[in-house]
Coordinates of C-alpha atoms in Angstrom, one line a residue:
X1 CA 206.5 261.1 65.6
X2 CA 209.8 259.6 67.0
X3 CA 208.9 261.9 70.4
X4 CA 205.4 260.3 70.7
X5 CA 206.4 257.0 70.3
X6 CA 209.1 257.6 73.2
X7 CA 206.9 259.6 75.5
X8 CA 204.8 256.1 75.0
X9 CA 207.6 253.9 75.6
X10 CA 208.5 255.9 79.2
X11 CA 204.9 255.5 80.3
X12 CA 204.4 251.9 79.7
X13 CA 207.9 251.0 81.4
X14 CA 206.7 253.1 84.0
X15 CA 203.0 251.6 84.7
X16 CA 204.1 248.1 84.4
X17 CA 206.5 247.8 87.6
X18 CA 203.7 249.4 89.3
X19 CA 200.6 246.8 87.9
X20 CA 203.3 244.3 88.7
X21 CA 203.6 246.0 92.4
X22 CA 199.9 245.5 92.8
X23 CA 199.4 241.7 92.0
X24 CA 202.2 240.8 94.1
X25 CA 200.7 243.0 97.3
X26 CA 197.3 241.0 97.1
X27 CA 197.4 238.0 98.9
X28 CA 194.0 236.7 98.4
X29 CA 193.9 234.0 102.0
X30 CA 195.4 237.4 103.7
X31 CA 193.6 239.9 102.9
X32 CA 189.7 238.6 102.3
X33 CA 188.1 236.0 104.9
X34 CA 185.9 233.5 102.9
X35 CA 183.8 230.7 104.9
X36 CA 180.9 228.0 104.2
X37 CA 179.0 226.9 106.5
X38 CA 176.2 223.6 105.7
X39 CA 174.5 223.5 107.1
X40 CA 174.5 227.2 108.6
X41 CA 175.6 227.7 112.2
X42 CA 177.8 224.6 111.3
X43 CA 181.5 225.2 111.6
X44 CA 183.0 221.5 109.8
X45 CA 181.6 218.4 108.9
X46 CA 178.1 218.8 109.4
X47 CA 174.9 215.9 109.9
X48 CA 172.0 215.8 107.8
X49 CA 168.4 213.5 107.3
X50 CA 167.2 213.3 104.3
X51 CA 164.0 215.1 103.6
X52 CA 165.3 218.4 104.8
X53 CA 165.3 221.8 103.4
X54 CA 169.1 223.7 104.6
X55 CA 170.4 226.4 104.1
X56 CA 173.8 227.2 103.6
X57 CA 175.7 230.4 104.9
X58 CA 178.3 232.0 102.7
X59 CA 180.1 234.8 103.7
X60 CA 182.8 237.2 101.8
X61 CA 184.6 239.7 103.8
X62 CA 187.4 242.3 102.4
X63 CA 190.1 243.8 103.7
X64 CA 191.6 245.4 100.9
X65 CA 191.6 249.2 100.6
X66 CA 190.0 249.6 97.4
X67 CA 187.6 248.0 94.4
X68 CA 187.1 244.0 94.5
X69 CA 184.7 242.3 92.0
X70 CA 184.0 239.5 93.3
X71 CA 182.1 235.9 91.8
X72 CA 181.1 232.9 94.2
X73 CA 179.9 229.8 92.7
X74 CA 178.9 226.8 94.6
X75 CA 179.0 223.5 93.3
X76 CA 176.4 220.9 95.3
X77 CA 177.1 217.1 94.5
X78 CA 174.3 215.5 92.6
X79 CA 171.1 214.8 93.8
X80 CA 171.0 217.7 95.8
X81 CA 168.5 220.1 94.9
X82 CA 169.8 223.6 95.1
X83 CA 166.8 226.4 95.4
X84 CA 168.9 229.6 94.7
X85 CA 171.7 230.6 91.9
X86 CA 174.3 229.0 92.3
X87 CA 176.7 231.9 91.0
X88 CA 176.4 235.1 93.0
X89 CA 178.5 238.3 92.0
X90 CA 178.9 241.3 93.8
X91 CA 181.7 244.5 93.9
X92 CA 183.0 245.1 97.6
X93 CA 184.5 249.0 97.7
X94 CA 186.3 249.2 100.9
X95 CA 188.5 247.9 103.3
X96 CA 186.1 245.4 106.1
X97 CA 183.1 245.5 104.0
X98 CA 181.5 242.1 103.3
X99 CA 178.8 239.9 101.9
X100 CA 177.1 237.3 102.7
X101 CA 173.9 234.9 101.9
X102 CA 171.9 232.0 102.9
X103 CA 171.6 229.5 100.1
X104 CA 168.5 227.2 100.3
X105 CA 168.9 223.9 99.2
X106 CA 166.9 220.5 99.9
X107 CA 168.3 217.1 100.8
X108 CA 166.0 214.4 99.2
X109 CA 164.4 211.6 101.4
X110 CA 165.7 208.6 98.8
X111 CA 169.3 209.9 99.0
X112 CA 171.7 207.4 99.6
X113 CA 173.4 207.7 103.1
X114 CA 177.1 209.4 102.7
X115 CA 179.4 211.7 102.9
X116 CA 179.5 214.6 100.5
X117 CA 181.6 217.4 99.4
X118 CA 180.3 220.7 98.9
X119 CA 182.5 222.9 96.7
X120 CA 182.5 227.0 96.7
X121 CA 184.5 228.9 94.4
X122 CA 185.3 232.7 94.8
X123 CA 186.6 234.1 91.8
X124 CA 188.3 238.1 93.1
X125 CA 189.2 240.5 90.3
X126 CA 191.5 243.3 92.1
X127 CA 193.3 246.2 89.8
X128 CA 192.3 243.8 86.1
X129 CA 193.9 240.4 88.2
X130 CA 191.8 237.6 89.0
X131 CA 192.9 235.2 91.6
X132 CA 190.7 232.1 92.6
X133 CA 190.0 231.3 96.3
X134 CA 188.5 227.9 96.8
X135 CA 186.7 226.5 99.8
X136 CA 185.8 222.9 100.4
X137 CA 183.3 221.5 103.7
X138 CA 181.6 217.6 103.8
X139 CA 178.6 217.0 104.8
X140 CA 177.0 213.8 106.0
X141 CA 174.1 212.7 105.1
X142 CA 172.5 209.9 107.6
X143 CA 169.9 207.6 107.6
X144 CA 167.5 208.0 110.9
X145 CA 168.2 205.4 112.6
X146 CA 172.1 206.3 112.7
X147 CA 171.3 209.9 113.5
X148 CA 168.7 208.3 116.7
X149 CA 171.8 206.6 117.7
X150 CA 174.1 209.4 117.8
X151 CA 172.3 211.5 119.7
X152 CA 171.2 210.9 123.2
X153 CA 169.1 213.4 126.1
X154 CA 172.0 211.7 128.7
X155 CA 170.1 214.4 131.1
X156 CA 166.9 216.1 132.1
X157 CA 166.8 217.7 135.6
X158 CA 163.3 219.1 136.6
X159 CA 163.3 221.8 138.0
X160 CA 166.4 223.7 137.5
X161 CA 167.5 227.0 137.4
X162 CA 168.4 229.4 134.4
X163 CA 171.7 227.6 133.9
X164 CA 169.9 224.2 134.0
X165 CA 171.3 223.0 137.2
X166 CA 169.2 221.5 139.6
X167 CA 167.2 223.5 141.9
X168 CA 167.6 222.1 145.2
X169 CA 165.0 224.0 147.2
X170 CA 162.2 221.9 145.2
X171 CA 161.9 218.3 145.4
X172 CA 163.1 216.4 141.9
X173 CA 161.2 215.8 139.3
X174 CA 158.2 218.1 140.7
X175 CA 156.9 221.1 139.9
X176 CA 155.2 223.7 142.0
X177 CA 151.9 225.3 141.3
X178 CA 151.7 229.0 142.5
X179 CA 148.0 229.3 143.2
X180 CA 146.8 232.6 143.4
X181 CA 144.5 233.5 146.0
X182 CA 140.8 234.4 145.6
X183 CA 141.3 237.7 146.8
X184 CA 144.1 238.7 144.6
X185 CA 142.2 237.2 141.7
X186 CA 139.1 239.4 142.5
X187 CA 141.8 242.8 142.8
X188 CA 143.2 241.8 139.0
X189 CA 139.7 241.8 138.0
X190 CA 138.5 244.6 139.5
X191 CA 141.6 246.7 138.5
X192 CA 141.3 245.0 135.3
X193 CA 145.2 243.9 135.7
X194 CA 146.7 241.0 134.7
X195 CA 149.6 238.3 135.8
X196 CA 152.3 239.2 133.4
X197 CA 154.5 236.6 131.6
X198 CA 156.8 236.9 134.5
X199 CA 154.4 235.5 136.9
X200 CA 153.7 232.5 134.6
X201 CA 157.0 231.2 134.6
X202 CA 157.3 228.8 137.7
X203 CA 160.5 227.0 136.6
X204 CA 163.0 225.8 133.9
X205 CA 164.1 222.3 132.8
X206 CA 167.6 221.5 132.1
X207 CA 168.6 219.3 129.5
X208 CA 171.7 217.7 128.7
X209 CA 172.8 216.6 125.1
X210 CA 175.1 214.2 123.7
X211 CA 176.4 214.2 120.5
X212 CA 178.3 210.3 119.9
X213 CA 178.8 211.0 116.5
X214 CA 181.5 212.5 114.3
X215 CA 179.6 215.3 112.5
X216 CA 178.6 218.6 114.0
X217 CA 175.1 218.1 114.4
X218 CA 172.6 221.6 114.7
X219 CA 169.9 220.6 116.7
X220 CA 166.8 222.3 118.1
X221 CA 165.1 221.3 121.4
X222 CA 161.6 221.5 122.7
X223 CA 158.9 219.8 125.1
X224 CA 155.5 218.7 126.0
X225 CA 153.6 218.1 129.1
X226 CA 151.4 215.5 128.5
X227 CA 148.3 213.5 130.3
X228 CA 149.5 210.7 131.5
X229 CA 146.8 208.4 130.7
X230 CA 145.7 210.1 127.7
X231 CA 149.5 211.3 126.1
X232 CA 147.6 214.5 125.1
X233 CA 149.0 218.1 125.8
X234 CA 148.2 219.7 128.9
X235 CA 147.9 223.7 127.2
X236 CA 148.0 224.5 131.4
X237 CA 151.5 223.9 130.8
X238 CA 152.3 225.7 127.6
X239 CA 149.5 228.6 127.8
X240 CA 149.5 231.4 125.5
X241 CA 151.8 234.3 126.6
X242 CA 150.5 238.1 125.3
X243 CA 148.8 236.2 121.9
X244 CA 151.8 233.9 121.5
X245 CA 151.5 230.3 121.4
X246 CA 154.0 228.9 123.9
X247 CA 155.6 227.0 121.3
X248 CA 157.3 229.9 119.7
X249 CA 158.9 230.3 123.3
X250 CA 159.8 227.1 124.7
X251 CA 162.3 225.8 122.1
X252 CA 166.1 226.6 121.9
X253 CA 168.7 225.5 119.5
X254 CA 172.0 224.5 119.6
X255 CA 174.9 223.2 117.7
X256 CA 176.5 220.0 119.4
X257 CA 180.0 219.1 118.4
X258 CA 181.5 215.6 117.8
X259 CA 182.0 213.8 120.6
X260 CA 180.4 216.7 123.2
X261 CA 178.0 217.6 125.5
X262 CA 176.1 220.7 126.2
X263 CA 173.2 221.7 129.1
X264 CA 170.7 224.3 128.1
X265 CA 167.5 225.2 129.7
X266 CA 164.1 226.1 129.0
X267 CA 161.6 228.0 130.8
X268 CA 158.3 225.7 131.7
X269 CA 154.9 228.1 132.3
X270 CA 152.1 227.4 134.6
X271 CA 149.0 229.3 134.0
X272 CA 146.5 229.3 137.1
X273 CA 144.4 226.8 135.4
X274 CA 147.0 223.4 136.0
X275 CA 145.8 221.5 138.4
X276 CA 148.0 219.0 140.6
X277 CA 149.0 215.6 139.6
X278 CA 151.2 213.2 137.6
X279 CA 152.4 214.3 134.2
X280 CA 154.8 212.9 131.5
X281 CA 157.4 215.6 130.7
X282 CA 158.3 215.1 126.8
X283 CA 161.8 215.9 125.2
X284 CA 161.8 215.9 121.9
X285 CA 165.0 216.6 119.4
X286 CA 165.1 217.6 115.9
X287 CA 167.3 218.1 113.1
X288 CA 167.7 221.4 112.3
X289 CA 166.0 221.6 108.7
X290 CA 163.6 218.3 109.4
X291 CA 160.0 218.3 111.5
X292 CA 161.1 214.7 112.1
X293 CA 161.9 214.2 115.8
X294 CA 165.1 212.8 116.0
X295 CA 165.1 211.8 119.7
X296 CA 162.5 211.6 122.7
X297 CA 163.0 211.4 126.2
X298 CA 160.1 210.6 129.0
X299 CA 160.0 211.5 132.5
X300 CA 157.0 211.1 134.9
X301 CA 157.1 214.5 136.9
X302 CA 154.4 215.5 139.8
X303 CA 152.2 219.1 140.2
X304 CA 152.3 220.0 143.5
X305 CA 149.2 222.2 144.0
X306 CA 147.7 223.3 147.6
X307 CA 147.5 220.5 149.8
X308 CA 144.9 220.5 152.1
X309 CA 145.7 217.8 154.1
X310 CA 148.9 219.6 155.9
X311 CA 146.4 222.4 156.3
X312 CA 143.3 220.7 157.9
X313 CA 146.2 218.6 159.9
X314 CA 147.8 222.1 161.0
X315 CA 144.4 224.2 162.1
X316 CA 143.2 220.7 163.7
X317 CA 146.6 220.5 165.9
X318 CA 146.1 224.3 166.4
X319 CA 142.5 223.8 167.2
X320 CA 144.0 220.9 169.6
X321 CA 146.5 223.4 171.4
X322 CA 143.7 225.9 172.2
X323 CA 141.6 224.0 173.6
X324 CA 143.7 222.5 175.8
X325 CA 145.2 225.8 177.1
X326 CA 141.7 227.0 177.5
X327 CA 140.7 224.1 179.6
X328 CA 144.1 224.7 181.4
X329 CA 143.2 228.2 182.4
X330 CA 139.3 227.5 183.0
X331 CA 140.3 224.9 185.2
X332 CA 143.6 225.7 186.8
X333 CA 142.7 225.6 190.1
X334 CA 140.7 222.2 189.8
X335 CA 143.9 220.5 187.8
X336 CA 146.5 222.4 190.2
X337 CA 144.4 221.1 193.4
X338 CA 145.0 217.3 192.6
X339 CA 148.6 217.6 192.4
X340 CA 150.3 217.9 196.0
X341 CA 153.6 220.2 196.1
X342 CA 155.9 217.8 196.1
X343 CA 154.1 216.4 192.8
X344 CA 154.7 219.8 191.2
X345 CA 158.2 220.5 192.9
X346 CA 159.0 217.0 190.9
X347 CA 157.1 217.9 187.7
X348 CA 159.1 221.5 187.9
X349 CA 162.3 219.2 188.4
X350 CA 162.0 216.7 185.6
X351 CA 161.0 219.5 183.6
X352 CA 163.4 221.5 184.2
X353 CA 166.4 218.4 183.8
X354 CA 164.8 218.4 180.2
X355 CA 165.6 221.4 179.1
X356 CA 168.9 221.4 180.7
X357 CA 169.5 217.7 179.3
X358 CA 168.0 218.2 175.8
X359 CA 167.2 221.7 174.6
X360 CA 170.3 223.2 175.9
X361 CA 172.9 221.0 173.9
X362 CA 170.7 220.6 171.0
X363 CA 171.1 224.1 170.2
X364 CA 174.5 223.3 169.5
X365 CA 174.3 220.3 168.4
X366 CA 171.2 220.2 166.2
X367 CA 173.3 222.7 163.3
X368 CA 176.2 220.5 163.7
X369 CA 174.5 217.1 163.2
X370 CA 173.1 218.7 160.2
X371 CA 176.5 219.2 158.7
X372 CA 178.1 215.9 159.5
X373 CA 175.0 213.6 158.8
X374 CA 173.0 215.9 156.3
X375 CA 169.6 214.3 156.3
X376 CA 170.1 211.4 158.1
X377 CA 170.7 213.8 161.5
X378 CA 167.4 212.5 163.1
X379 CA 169.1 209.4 163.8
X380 CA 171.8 211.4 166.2
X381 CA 168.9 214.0 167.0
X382 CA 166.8 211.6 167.9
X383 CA 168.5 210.2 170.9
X384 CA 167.9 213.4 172.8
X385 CA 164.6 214.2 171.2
X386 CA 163.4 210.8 171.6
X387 CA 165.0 208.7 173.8
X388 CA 166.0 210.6 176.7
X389 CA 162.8 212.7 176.4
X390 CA 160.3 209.4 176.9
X391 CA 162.7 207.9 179.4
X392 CA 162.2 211.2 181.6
X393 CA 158.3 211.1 180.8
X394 CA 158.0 207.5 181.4
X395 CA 159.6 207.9 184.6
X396 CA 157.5 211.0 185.8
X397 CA 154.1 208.6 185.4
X398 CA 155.6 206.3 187.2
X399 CA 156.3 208.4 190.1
X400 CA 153.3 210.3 189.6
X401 CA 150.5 208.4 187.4
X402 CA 147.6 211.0 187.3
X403 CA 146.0 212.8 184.3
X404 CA 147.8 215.5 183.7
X405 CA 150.9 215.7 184.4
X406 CA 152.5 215.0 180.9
X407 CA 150.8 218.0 179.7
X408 CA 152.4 220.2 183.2
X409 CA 155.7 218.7 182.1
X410 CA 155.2 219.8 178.2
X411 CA 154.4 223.3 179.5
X412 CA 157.6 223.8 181.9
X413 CA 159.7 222.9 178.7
X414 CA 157.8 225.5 176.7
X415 CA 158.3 228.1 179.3
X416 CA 161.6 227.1 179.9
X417 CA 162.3 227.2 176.6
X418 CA 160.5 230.7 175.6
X419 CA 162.2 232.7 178.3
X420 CA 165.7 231.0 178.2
X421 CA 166.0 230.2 174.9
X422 CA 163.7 232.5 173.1
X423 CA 162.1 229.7 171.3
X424 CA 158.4 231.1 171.3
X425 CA 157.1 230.3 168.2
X426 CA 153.5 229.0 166.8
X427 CA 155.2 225.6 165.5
X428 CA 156.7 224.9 169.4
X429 CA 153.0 225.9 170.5
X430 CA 151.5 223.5 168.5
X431 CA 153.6 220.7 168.3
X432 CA 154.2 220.5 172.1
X433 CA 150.0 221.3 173.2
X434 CA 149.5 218.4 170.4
X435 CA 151.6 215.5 171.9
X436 CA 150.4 216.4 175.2
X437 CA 147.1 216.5 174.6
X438 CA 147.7 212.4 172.4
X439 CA 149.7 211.4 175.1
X440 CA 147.3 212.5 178.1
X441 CA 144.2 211.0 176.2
X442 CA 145.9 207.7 174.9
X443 CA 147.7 207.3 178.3
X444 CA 144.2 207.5 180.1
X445 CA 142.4 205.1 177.8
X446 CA 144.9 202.9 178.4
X447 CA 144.4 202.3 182.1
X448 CA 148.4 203.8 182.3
X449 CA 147.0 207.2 184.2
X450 CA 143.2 206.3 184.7
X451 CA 141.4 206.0 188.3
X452 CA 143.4 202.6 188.7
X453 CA 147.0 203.4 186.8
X454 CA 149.0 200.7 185.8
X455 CA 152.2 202.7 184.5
X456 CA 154.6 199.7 184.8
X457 CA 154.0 198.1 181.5
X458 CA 156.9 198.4 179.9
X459 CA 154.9 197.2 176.4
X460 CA 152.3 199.4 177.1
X461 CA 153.8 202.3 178.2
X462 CA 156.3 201.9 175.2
X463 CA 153.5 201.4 172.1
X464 CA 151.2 204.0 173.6
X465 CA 154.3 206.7 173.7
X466 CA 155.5 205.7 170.8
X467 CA 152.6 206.2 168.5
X468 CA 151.2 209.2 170.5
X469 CA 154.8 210.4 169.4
X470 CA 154.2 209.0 165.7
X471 CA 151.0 211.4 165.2
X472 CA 152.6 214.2 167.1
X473 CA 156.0 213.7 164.5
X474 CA 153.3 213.6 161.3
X475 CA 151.4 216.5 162.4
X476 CA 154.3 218.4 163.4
X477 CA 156.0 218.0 159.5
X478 CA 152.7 219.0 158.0
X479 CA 152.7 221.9 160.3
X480 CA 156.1 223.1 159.0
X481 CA 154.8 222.6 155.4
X482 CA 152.3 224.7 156.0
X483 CA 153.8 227.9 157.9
X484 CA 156.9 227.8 156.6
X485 CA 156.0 226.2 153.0
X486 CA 158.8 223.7 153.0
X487 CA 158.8 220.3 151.3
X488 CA 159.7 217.0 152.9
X489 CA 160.2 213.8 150.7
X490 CA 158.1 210.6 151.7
X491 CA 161.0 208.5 152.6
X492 CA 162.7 211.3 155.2
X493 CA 158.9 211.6 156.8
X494 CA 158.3 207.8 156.4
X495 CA 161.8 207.2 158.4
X496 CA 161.7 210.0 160.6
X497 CA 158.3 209.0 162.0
X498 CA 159.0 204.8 162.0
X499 CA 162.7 205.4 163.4
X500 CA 162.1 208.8 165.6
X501 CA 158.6 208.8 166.3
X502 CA 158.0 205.0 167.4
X503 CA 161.6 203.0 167.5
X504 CA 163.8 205.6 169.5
X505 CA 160.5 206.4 171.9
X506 CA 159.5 202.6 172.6
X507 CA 162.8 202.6 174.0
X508 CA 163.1 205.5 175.6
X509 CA 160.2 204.9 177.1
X510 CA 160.9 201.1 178.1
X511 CA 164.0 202.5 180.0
X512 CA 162.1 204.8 181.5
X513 CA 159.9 202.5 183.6
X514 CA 163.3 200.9 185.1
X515 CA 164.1 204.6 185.6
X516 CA 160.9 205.6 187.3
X517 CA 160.8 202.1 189.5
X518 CA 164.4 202.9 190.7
X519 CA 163.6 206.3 191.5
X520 CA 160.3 205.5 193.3
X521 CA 162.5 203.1 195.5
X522 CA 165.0 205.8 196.5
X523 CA 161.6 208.4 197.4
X524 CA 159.8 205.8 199.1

């Protein structure tokens, strides 16, 4: 008897240092990581309206080699209306395996606007020991007209790219409609193919958010298109992607900290069915956990779809060019025969002095008045262009006032320029048989090159240029449009063709007749 109760003695003296080992090893903030979040995604104080059904994230992780029973209560202040158990229990067996849930609660409309502490308890039994871990996080609860103040859409940029920066090869605030062709429409259909979601998506809209509060505010973002007249939704804008309403696309959320902002972007669709015009683009923010739409932000944006005024301008102007090339070549000899050689030695010349005194330096300096004056370089480009280019044409009527010969001059500086230069393109063609052809008519009509010329009207000879050269500019931008499908805003055409096209040629042109007059002095 007196050995058992020794051999008993021994074993509990020698279990005891090593229980006592154990407890002091566990270090409960060391070895487990044990977080709230409320509401979830929410890393601090968080923002809340009443009326809205949260949930809270929980989340129990282990790093302790060996059997942890573990039991998590949380404790919601009063009035809150917790949906789930508030005590959880669960046995974690190995070293990095956790837990975690999503606790549902609701935050009633009439609760009075505060902040509030939200308490969760882990109680950890490890070897028999129980230690407590407790964690604490506040959440604010807001009336809505405190959370409509704290929030702001300080941004919107339309279109952007992925990042939501602005997209600067489409004008602002515009979006473009990608028609698709007839014939491509009648392939899909034959091959019974369709556009794929890809296709749909013309652009994206960047949004910047600002968070003036002092709560972490979760957030989630989407947007309407809507009639402007009627504030209805335009479904051309949001169609429905492989059975999916666009809705469950075009959202995003995002978590906005105190005192931040943040861009994100969302992808705006454009079935084949939108048709061009003005639209109101909708923001709209919510609270995470409430339908009620905490902010809203309006922007009047513009459909671009196929204009066909740049195209009946362009294949009018083309039309223009042909003809008067055909009538050229149909009629050489006639036109060539009323011009004496020394008329067309001196249209050769002044031809000839254009190209060496405009087209040669603007290849230079056209790229470089781009870089220093960006898009105000027509002012700088327009003093070659413009003035020194009417000057030399005003003078050549002058010395020569006869049908025809602005349209001989136009041609040497094409041919000049196509063989020198390499500058044989359609928009050269166009542009150039255009304002010859407006300048030849309007300069006839006008008594400046008829049977009885009268070229030394300064006034004349300056209005006549200078709005022959007005059409010519306008044509010549829709012309670009259309082959090369660029976009031009009003204000650059507006100033190019009131500046360029009639101000910089009236005086070109006005100089021109003191030009011509001296030069027919020094002939004569």
């Amino acid at each position: 008897m007196k050995n058992i109760i020794f051999f008993f003695l021994v074993l509990g003296l020698a279990i005891q240092p090593a229980a006592a080992q154990v407890q002091e090893e566990f270090k409960p903030e060391d070895m487990t990581t044990f977080l709230i979040q409320v509401p979830h995604g929410v890393e601090g104080n968080g923002l809340a309206a009443g009326g809205s059904n949260l949930s809270a994230y929980v989340f129990f992780e282990s790093y302790y080699d060996g059997n942890m029973n573990v039991t998590l209560g949380l404790d919601f202040p009063e009035g809150f209306v917790l949906k789930d158990t508030p005590v959880h229990s669960f046995s974690l067996q190995t070293e990095y395996e956790d837990w975690y849930r999503l606790v549902d609660f609701y935050v009633p409309a009439n609760l009075p606007s505060g902040i509030y502490n939200i308490t969760t308890t882990a109680i950890v039994e490890v070897e028999g020991i129980k230690h407590t871990i407790v964690r604490k996080t506040l959440l604010k609860v807001a009336s809505r007209e405190e959370i409509a103040e704290e929030i702001e859409v300080s941004g919107l940029t339309v279109p952007s790219n992925e990042d939501g920066y602005g997209d600067l090869s489409h004008p602002a605030s515009t979006l473009i409609i990608r028609e698709t062709s007839p014939a491509l429409k009648k392939l899909l259909k034959v091959t019974d193919l369709q556009i794929d979601r890809e296709e749909l998506t013309s652009t994206y809209i960047g949004m910047e958010l600002t968070n003036k509060g002092d709560s972490t505010v979760p957030v989630i973002i989407t947007y309407d298109v809507l009639d402007i007249k009627t504030g209805e939704p335009v479904k051309a804008f949001k169609p429905a992607i492989m059975g999916m309403d666009a809705d469950t696309l075009c959202y995003t959320t995002l978590t906005l900290a105190p005192g931040s902002s943040s861009l994100v972007s969302l992808p705006l669709y454009i079935s084949e069915n939108a048709m061009g015009g003005e639209y109101l683009l909708r923001v709209k923010v919510k609270l995470t956990g409430s339908d009620w739409v905490a902010v809203t932000k309006d922007q009047k944006i513009t459909a671009i779809s196929r204009k066909w005024g740049p195209i009946i301008i362009t294949l009018v102007s083309t039309l223009f060019g042909l003809t008067a090339v055909s009538l050229f070549f149909s009629r050489s000899k006639e036109i060539m025969d009323r011009f004496k050689t020394r008329n067309l030695v001196l249209i050769s010349l002044f031809g000839t002095v254009s190209f060496a005194a405009i087209n040669l330096p603007m290849t230079i300096l056209w790229e470089l008045s781009h870089a220093v004056f960006g898009p105000f370089s027509f002012l700088f480009t327009g003093l070659f262009y413009e003035i020194l280019l009417y000057m030399l044409i005003a003078s050549l009527v002058v010395l020569i006032p006869k049908p025809g010969v602005v349209s001989l001059f136009m041609m040497v500086r094409f041919l000049l320029g196509g063989f020198i230069t390499g500058n044989f393109t359609p928009i050269t063609f166009i542009t150039l048989s255009l304002s010859a052809v407006l300048l030849e008519v309007m300069m006839y009509t006008t008594g400046i090159t008829s049977k009885n010329p009268n070229p030394e009207n300064r006034f004349r000879m300056g209005v006549v240029c200078g709005i022959a050269d007005m059409a010519s500019g306008y044509a010549s931008f829709n012309v670009w449009m259309v082959l090369y499908r660029l976009f031009y805003s009003d204000w650059y055409i507006m100033a190019n063709i009131l500046i360029d096209g009639f101000l910089y040629t009236f005086i070109g042109a006005w100089f021109g007749i003191s030009l011509g007059n001296r030069l027919k002095k020094v002939a004569e």
